[in-house]
PDB file of C-alpha atoms in Angstrom:
ATOM      1  CA  MET A  13      61.933  21.695 -13.012  1.00 70.00           C
ATOM      2  CA  ALA A  14      64.451  23.723 -14.954  1.00 71.00           C
ATOM      3  CA  LEU A  15      61.909  26.535 -15.456  1.00 76.00           C
ATOM      4  CA  LEU A  16      60.868  26.656 -11.812  1.00 76.00           C
ATOM      5  CA  ALA A  17      64.637  26.860 -11.177  1.00 71.00           C
ATOM      6  CA  GLY A  18      65.074  29.621 -13.482  1.00 72.00           C
ATOM      7  CA  ALA A  19      62.081  31.516 -12.536  1.00 75.00           C
ATOM      8  CA  GLY A  20      63.460  31.565  -8.499  1.00 73.00           C
ATOM      9  CA  LEU A  21      67.481  32.439  -9.622  1.00 65.00           C
ATOM     10  CA  ASP A  22      65.586  35.311 -11.844  1.00 72.00           C
ATOM     11  CA  ALA A  23      63.476  36.751  -8.502  1.00 74.00           C
ATOM     12  CA  LEU A  24      66.465  36.740  -6.124  1.00 69.00           C
ATOM     13  CA  ARG A  25      67.831  40.012  -5.598  1.00 66.00           C
ATOM     14  CA  PRO A  26      70.502  41.127  -5.262  1.00 68.00           C
ATOM     15  CA  ARG A  27      71.991  39.371  -8.711  1.00 68.00           C
ATOM     16  CA  ALA A  28      75.229  37.965  -6.788  1.00 68.00           C
ATOM     17  CA  SER A  29      72.353  35.350  -4.714  1.00 70.00           C
ATOM     18  CA  ALA A  30      71.495  34.434  -8.446  1.00 65.00           C
ATOM     19  CA  GLY A  31      74.963  33.501  -9.257  1.00 74.00           C
ATOM     20  CA  ALA A  32      75.365  31.841  -5.899  1.00 76.00           C
ATOM     21  CA  GLY A  33      72.095  30.134  -6.842  1.00 72.00           C
ATOM     22  CA  LEU A  34      72.966  29.049 -10.400  1.00 72.00           C
ATOM     23  CA  VAL A  35      76.177  27.376  -8.628  1.00 80.00           C
ATOM     24  CA  LEU A  36      73.965  25.335  -6.211  1.00 77.00           C
ATOM     25  CA  VAL A  37      71.319  24.354  -8.722  1.00 75.00           C
ATOM     26  CA  ALA A  38      74.396  22.997 -11.470  1.00 76.00           C
ATOM     27  CA  ALA A  39      76.484  20.870  -8.252  1.00 83.00           C
ATOM     28  CA  LEU A  40      73.208  19.625  -7.657  1.00 77.00           C
ATOM     29  CA  THR A  41      71.726  18.539 -11.021  1.00 77.00           C
ATOM     30  CA  VAL A  42      74.830  18.003 -13.248  1.00 77.00           C
ATOM     31  CA  PRO A  43      76.077  14.948 -11.788  1.00 78.00           C
ATOM     32  CA  ALA A  44      72.700  13.324 -12.372  1.00 72.00           C
ATOM     33  CA  HIS A  45      72.666  14.209 -15.938  1.00 70.00           C
ATOM     34  CA  LEU A  46      75.886  12.767 -16.615  1.00 68.00           C
ATOM     35  CA  THR A  47      74.747   9.453 -14.752  1.00 67.00           C
ATOM     36  CA  ILE A  48      71.660   9.273 -17.162  1.00 66.00           C
ATOM     37  CA  ARG A  49      74.461   9.235 -20.347  1.00 65.00           C
ATOM     38  CA  GLU A  50      76.696   6.596 -19.357  1.00 66.00           C
ATOM     39  CA  PRO A  51      76.276   3.461 -21.386  1.00 58.00           C
ATOM     40  CA  ASP A  52      75.776   1.099 -18.660  1.00 60.00           C
ATOM     41  CA  THR A  53      72.228   3.177 -18.038  1.00 60.00           C
ATOM     42  CA  ARG A  54      70.672   3.216 -21.389  1.00 60.00           C
ATOM     43  CA  PRO A  55      68.418   0.257 -22.190  1.00 62.00           C
ATOM     44  CA  ASP A  56      70.441   0.072 -25.530  1.00 74.00           C
ATOM     45  CA  ASP A  57      74.038   0.292 -26.677  1.00 82.00           C
ATOM     46  CA  LEU A  58      73.816   1.747 -30.350  1.00 85.00           C
ATOM     47  CA  ARG A  59      77.626   2.409 -30.378  1.00 88.00           C
ATOM     48  CA  SER A  60      78.827  -0.861 -30.014  1.00 90.00           C
ATOM     49  CA  MET A  61      76.213  -2.276 -32.102  1.00 91.00           C
ATOM     50  CA  ALA A  62      77.591  -0.068 -35.000  1.00 93.00           C
ATOM     51  CA  ALA A  63      80.961  -1.041 -33.828  1.00 95.00           C
ATOM     52  CA  THR A  64      80.461  -4.376 -33.886  1.00 95.00           C
ATOM     53  CA  LEU A  65      78.483  -3.956 -37.549  1.00 95.00           C
ATOM     54  CA  LEU A  66      81.243  -2.189 -38.785  1.00 95.00           C
ATOM     55  CA  ALA A  67      83.965  -4.708 -37.687  1.00 96.00           C
ATOM     56  CA  GLU A  68      81.978  -7.502 -39.372  1.00 97.00           C
ATOM     57  CA  GLN A  69      80.190  -6.036 -42.256  1.00 97.00           C
ATOM     58  CA  ARG A  70      81.442  -7.175 -45.774  1.00 97.00           C
ATOM     59  CA  PRO A  71      80.843  -5.570 -49.400  1.00 96.00           C
ATOM     60  CA  GLY A  72      77.056  -6.338 -50.507  1.00 96.00           C
ATOM     61  CA  ASP A  73      75.430  -6.945 -47.131  1.00 98.00           C
ATOM     62  CA  ALA A  74      71.937  -5.897 -46.637  1.00 97.00           C
ATOM     63  CA  VAL A  75      70.096  -4.793 -44.024  1.00 96.00           C
ATOM     64  CA  LEU A  76      66.601  -5.453 -42.539  1.00 95.00           C
ATOM     65  CA  TYR A  77      65.314  -3.009 -40.034  1.00 91.00           C
ATOM     66  CA  VAL A  78      62.701  -4.715 -38.075  1.00 88.00           C
ATOM     67  CA  LYS A  79      60.540  -2.549 -37.483  1.00 76.00           C
ATOM     68  CA  GLU A  80      60.971  -0.037 -39.778  1.00 73.00           C
ATOM     69  CA  ASN A  81      61.068   3.297 -37.989  1.00 73.00           C
ATOM     70  CA  TRP A  82      64.296   1.102 -35.884  1.00 77.00           C
ATOM     71  CA  ARG A  83      66.366   2.917 -39.273  1.00 77.00           C
ATOM     72  CA  LEU A  84      66.214   5.945 -37.026  1.00 80.00           C
ATOM     73  CA  PHE A  85      67.896   4.950 -34.206  1.00 74.00           C
ATOM     74  CA  ALA A  86      70.562   3.098 -35.905  1.00 75.00           C
ATOM     75  CA  ALA A  87      71.233   6.014 -38.086  1.00 77.00           C
ATOM     76  CA  VAL A  88      72.723   8.249 -34.794  1.00 84.00           C
ATOM     77  CA  TYR A  89      75.594   6.508 -36.191  1.00 88.00           C
ATOM     78  CA  GLY A  90      75.272   6.292 -39.791  1.00 87.00           C
ATOM     79  CA  ASP A  91      78.706   4.937 -40.838  1.00 91.00           C
ATOM     80  CA  ALA A  92      78.238   1.277 -39.901  1.00 93.00           C
ATOM     81  CA  TYR A  93      74.999   1.377 -42.020  1.00 92.00           C
ATOM     82  CA  ARG A  94      76.262   3.715 -45.020  1.00 92.00           C
ATOM     83  CA  ASN A  95      77.420   0.777 -47.096  1.00 94.00           C
ATOM     84  CA  LEU A  96      74.630  -1.756 -46.136  1.00 95.00           C
ATOM     85  CA  ARG A  97      71.716  -2.454 -48.730  1.00 95.00           C
ATOM     86  CA  ASP A  98      68.561  -1.645 -47.219  1.00 93.00           C
ATOM     87  CA  LEU A  99      66.003  -3.669 -48.134  1.00 95.00           C
ATOM     88  CA  THR A 100      63.003  -2.294 -45.787  1.00 93.00           C
ATOM     89  CA  TYR A 101      62.384   0.372 -48.388  1.00 91.00           C
ATOM     90  CA  ALA A 102      62.839   0.380 -51.912  1.00 90.00           C
ATOM     91  CA  PRO A 103      64.540   3.206 -53.468  1.00 88.00           C
ATOM     92  CA  GLY A 104      62.576   6.011 -53.149  1.00 89.00           C
ATOM     93  CA  GLN A 105      59.531   4.615 -51.712  1.00 88.00           C
ATOM     94  CA  VAL A 106      58.116   5.930 -48.312  1.00 88.00           C
ATOM     95  CA  ALA A 107      56.349   2.912 -47.427  1.00 90.00           C
ATOM     96  CA  PRO A 108      57.901  -0.269 -46.556  1.00 92.00           C
ATOM     97  CA  ARG A 109      58.345  -3.134 -48.870  1.00 94.00           C
ATOM     98  CA  THR A 110      55.870  -5.714 -48.414  1.00 95.00           C
ATOM     99  CA  ALA A 111      57.151  -9.497 -47.247  1.00 96.00           C
ATOM    100  CA  ALA A 112      56.448 -10.267 -51.318  1.00 97.00           C
ATOM    101  CA  GLN A 113      58.807  -7.166 -52.187  1.00 96.00           C
ATOM    102  CA  PHE A 114      61.455  -8.058 -49.350  1.00 96.00           C
ATOM    103  CA  THR A 115      61.670 -11.809 -50.866  1.00 97.00           C
ATOM    104  CA  ALA A 116      62.470 -10.647 -54.181  1.00 97.00           C
ATOM    105  CA  ALA A 117      64.872  -7.979 -53.187  1.00 97.00           C
ATOM    106  CA  LEU A 118      66.759 -10.886 -51.534  1.00 97.00           C
ATOM    107  CA  ASP A 119      67.851 -12.024 -54.995  1.00 95.00           C
ATOM    108  CA  GLY A 120      71.946 -11.776 -55.513  1.00 94.00           C
ATOM    109  CA  VAL A 121      72.230 -11.182 -51.401  1.00 97.00           C
ATOM    110  CA  GLU A 122      74.240 -13.349 -49.635  1.00 97.00           C
ATOM    111  CA  ARG A 123      73.935 -11.840 -46.132  1.00 98.00           C
ATOM    112  CA  VAL A 124      71.183  -9.640 -44.468  1.00 98.00           C
ATOM    113  CA  TRP A 125      71.871  -8.215 -41.127  1.00 96.00           C
ATOM    114  CA  VAL A 126      68.467  -7.975 -39.121  1.00 93.00           C
ATOM    115  CA  VAL A 127      68.727  -4.944 -36.549  1.00 91.00           C
ATOM    116  CA  THR A 128      65.915  -4.164 -34.101  1.00 87.00           C
ATOM    117  CA  GLY A 129      65.165  -3.215 -30.663  1.00 78.00           C
ATOM    118  CA  GLY A 130      62.638  -2.482 -28.059  1.00 61.00           C
ATOM    119  CA  ARG A 131      62.881  -5.938 -26.337  1.00 60.00           C
ATOM    120  CA  LYS A 132      65.165  -8.413 -25.841  1.00 56.00           C
ATOM    121  CA  ARG A 133      65.988 -11.286 -28.499  1.00 54.00           C
ATOM    122  CA  GLN A 134      66.248 -13.981 -25.799  1.00 53.00           C
ATOM    123  CA  ASN A 135      62.848 -12.918 -23.589  1.00 51.00           C
ATOM    124  CA  SER A 136      60.381 -15.385 -23.810  1.00 43.00           C
ATOM    125  CA  ALA A 137      57.704 -13.261 -24.745  1.00 45.00           C
ATOM    126  CA  PHE A 138      59.355 -12.121 -27.722  1.00 49.00           C
ATOM    127  CA  LEU A 139      56.716 -12.582 -30.450  1.00 55.00           C
ATOM    128  CA  GLU A 140      57.719 -11.028 -33.897  1.00 71.00           C
ATOM    129  CA  ASP A 141      55.029  -9.845 -36.471  1.00 81.00           C
ATOM    130  CA  ASP A 142      57.125  -7.743 -38.930  1.00 87.00           C
ATOM    131  CA  GLU A 143      56.044  -9.570 -42.198  1.00 92.00           C
ATOM    132  CA  ARG A 144      59.368  -9.196 -43.889  1.00 94.00           C
ATOM    133  CA  TYR A 145      61.581 -10.472 -40.662  1.00 92.00           C
ATOM    134  CA  LEU A 146      59.222 -13.642 -40.676  1.00 92.00           C
ATOM    135  CA  ALA A 147      59.962 -13.759 -44.622  1.00 95.00           C
ATOM    136  CA  LEU A 148      63.190 -14.004 -43.618  1.00 95.00           C
ATOM    137  CA  MET A 149      63.251 -17.005 -41.234  1.00 92.00           C
ATOM    138  CA  GLY A 150      61.000 -18.850 -43.054  1.00 93.00           C
ATOM    139  CA  ASN A 151      63.290 -18.548 -46.367  1.00 96.00           C
ATOM    140  CA  ARG A 152      65.230 -21.811 -46.633  1.00 95.00           C
ATOM    141  CA  ASP A 153      67.559 -20.278 -48.541  1.00 96.00           C
ATOM    142  CA  PHE A 154      68.696 -17.701 -45.405  1.00 97.00           C
ATOM    143  CA  GLU A 155      69.778 -19.341 -42.303  1.00 96.00           C
ATOM    144  CA  LEU A 156      70.657 -17.399 -39.178  1.00 95.00           C
ATOM    145  CA  ARG A 157      74.472 -17.610 -38.514  1.00 95.00           C
ATOM    146  CA  SER A 158      74.892 -15.418 -35.389  1.00 93.00           C
ATOM    147  CA  THR A 159      73.331 -12.700 -32.754  1.00 90.00           C
ATOM    148  CA  ASP A 160      74.483 -10.364 -31.083  1.00 90.00           C
ATOM    149  CA  ASP A 161      72.563  -8.270 -27.774  1.00 86.00           C
ATOM    150  CA  PHE A 162      73.107  -4.679 -27.095  1.00 85.00           C
ATOM    151  CA  GLY A 163      70.832  -4.054 -23.933  1.00 80.00           C
ATOM    152  CA  TYR A 164      67.056  -3.873 -25.836  1.00 79.00           C
ATOM    153  CA  SER A 165      68.678  -3.613 -29.629  1.00 84.00           C
ATOM    154  CA  TRP A 166      70.272  -6.512 -31.207  1.00 86.00           C
ATOM    155  CA  ILE A 167      71.367  -7.577 -34.567  1.00 90.00           C
ATOM    156  CA  GLY A 168      71.093 -10.971 -35.829  1.00 92.00           C
ATOM    157  CA  LEU A 169      73.072 -12.143 -39.074  1.00 97.00           C
ATOM    158  CA  TYR A 170      71.248 -14.398 -41.744  1.00 97.00           C
ATOM    159  CA  VAL A 171      73.361 -16.024 -44.259  1.00 98.00           C
ATOM    160  CA  ARG A 172      72.345 -17.678 -48.081  1.00 97.00           C
ATOM    161  CA  ARG A 173      72.981 -21.196 -47.797  1.00 95.00           C
ATOM    162  CA  PRO A 174      75.180 -22.428 -50.088  1.00 91.00           C
ATOM    163  CA  ALA A 175      74.037 -24.209 -53.136  1.00 82.00           C
ATOM    164  CA  CYS A 176      73.196 -27.883 -52.878  1.00 72.00           C
ATOM    165  CA  CYS A 177      76.748 -29.939 -53.848  1.00 56.00           C
ATOM    166  CA  GLY A 178      75.586 -30.261 -57.565  1.00 44.00           C
ATOM    167  CA  ALA A 179      72.594 -32.739 -55.803  1.00 42.00           C
ATOM    168  CA  THR A 180      69.805 -33.245 -59.089  1.00 45.00           C
ATOM    169  CA  ALA A 181      66.435 -34.262 -58.234  1.00 42.00           C
ATOM    170  CA  SER A 182      65.356 -37.653 -58.707  1.00 39.00           C
ATOM    171  CA  PRO A 183      62.990 -38.820 -61.269  1.00 40.00           C
ATOM    172  CA  GLY A 184      59.479 -38.074 -60.529  1.00 42.00           C
ATOM    173  CA  ALA A 185      60.452 -35.975 -57.460  1.00 39.00           C
ATOM    174  CA  SER A 186      57.924 -32.763 -57.467  1.00 38.00           C
ATOM    175  CA  ARG A 187      59.407 -29.606 -57.404  1.00 32.00           C
TER     176      ARG A 187
END
């Protein structure tokens, strides 16, 4: 549409008509362009998600991007993710970690932020198939502490459960 408008403006003679046409096109299109860039018109609120992460993260926190390409969208607000250890990829690798590699990478990690998008977390049709996320959800050492929705994006905080208060296994108990 923009190319057609430009071609039409170029065809106008004299050039003063082209200037008036340009002003008319701008007056008709600029409000729509501004409207679609408002936070309420976006399916995701990445700015608020980044602000929440910045406010709530702690030194040593890690992040898991579900699906792994989600980190490209989150990187728009890179400051919020800069200090989080990326558990999705091993350093220097181009392929994401397997579930087993991810589980091994959890060693020494106390808190993991899950960052994902593209669908509402509370949607009853939500079915997760990311093997790393499934490994985290099934890991008895971690519990989901909080979730926050930002449109179709959301973050969840998994926290390592404290070691059991000095309890010992009873004799004959299997491991």
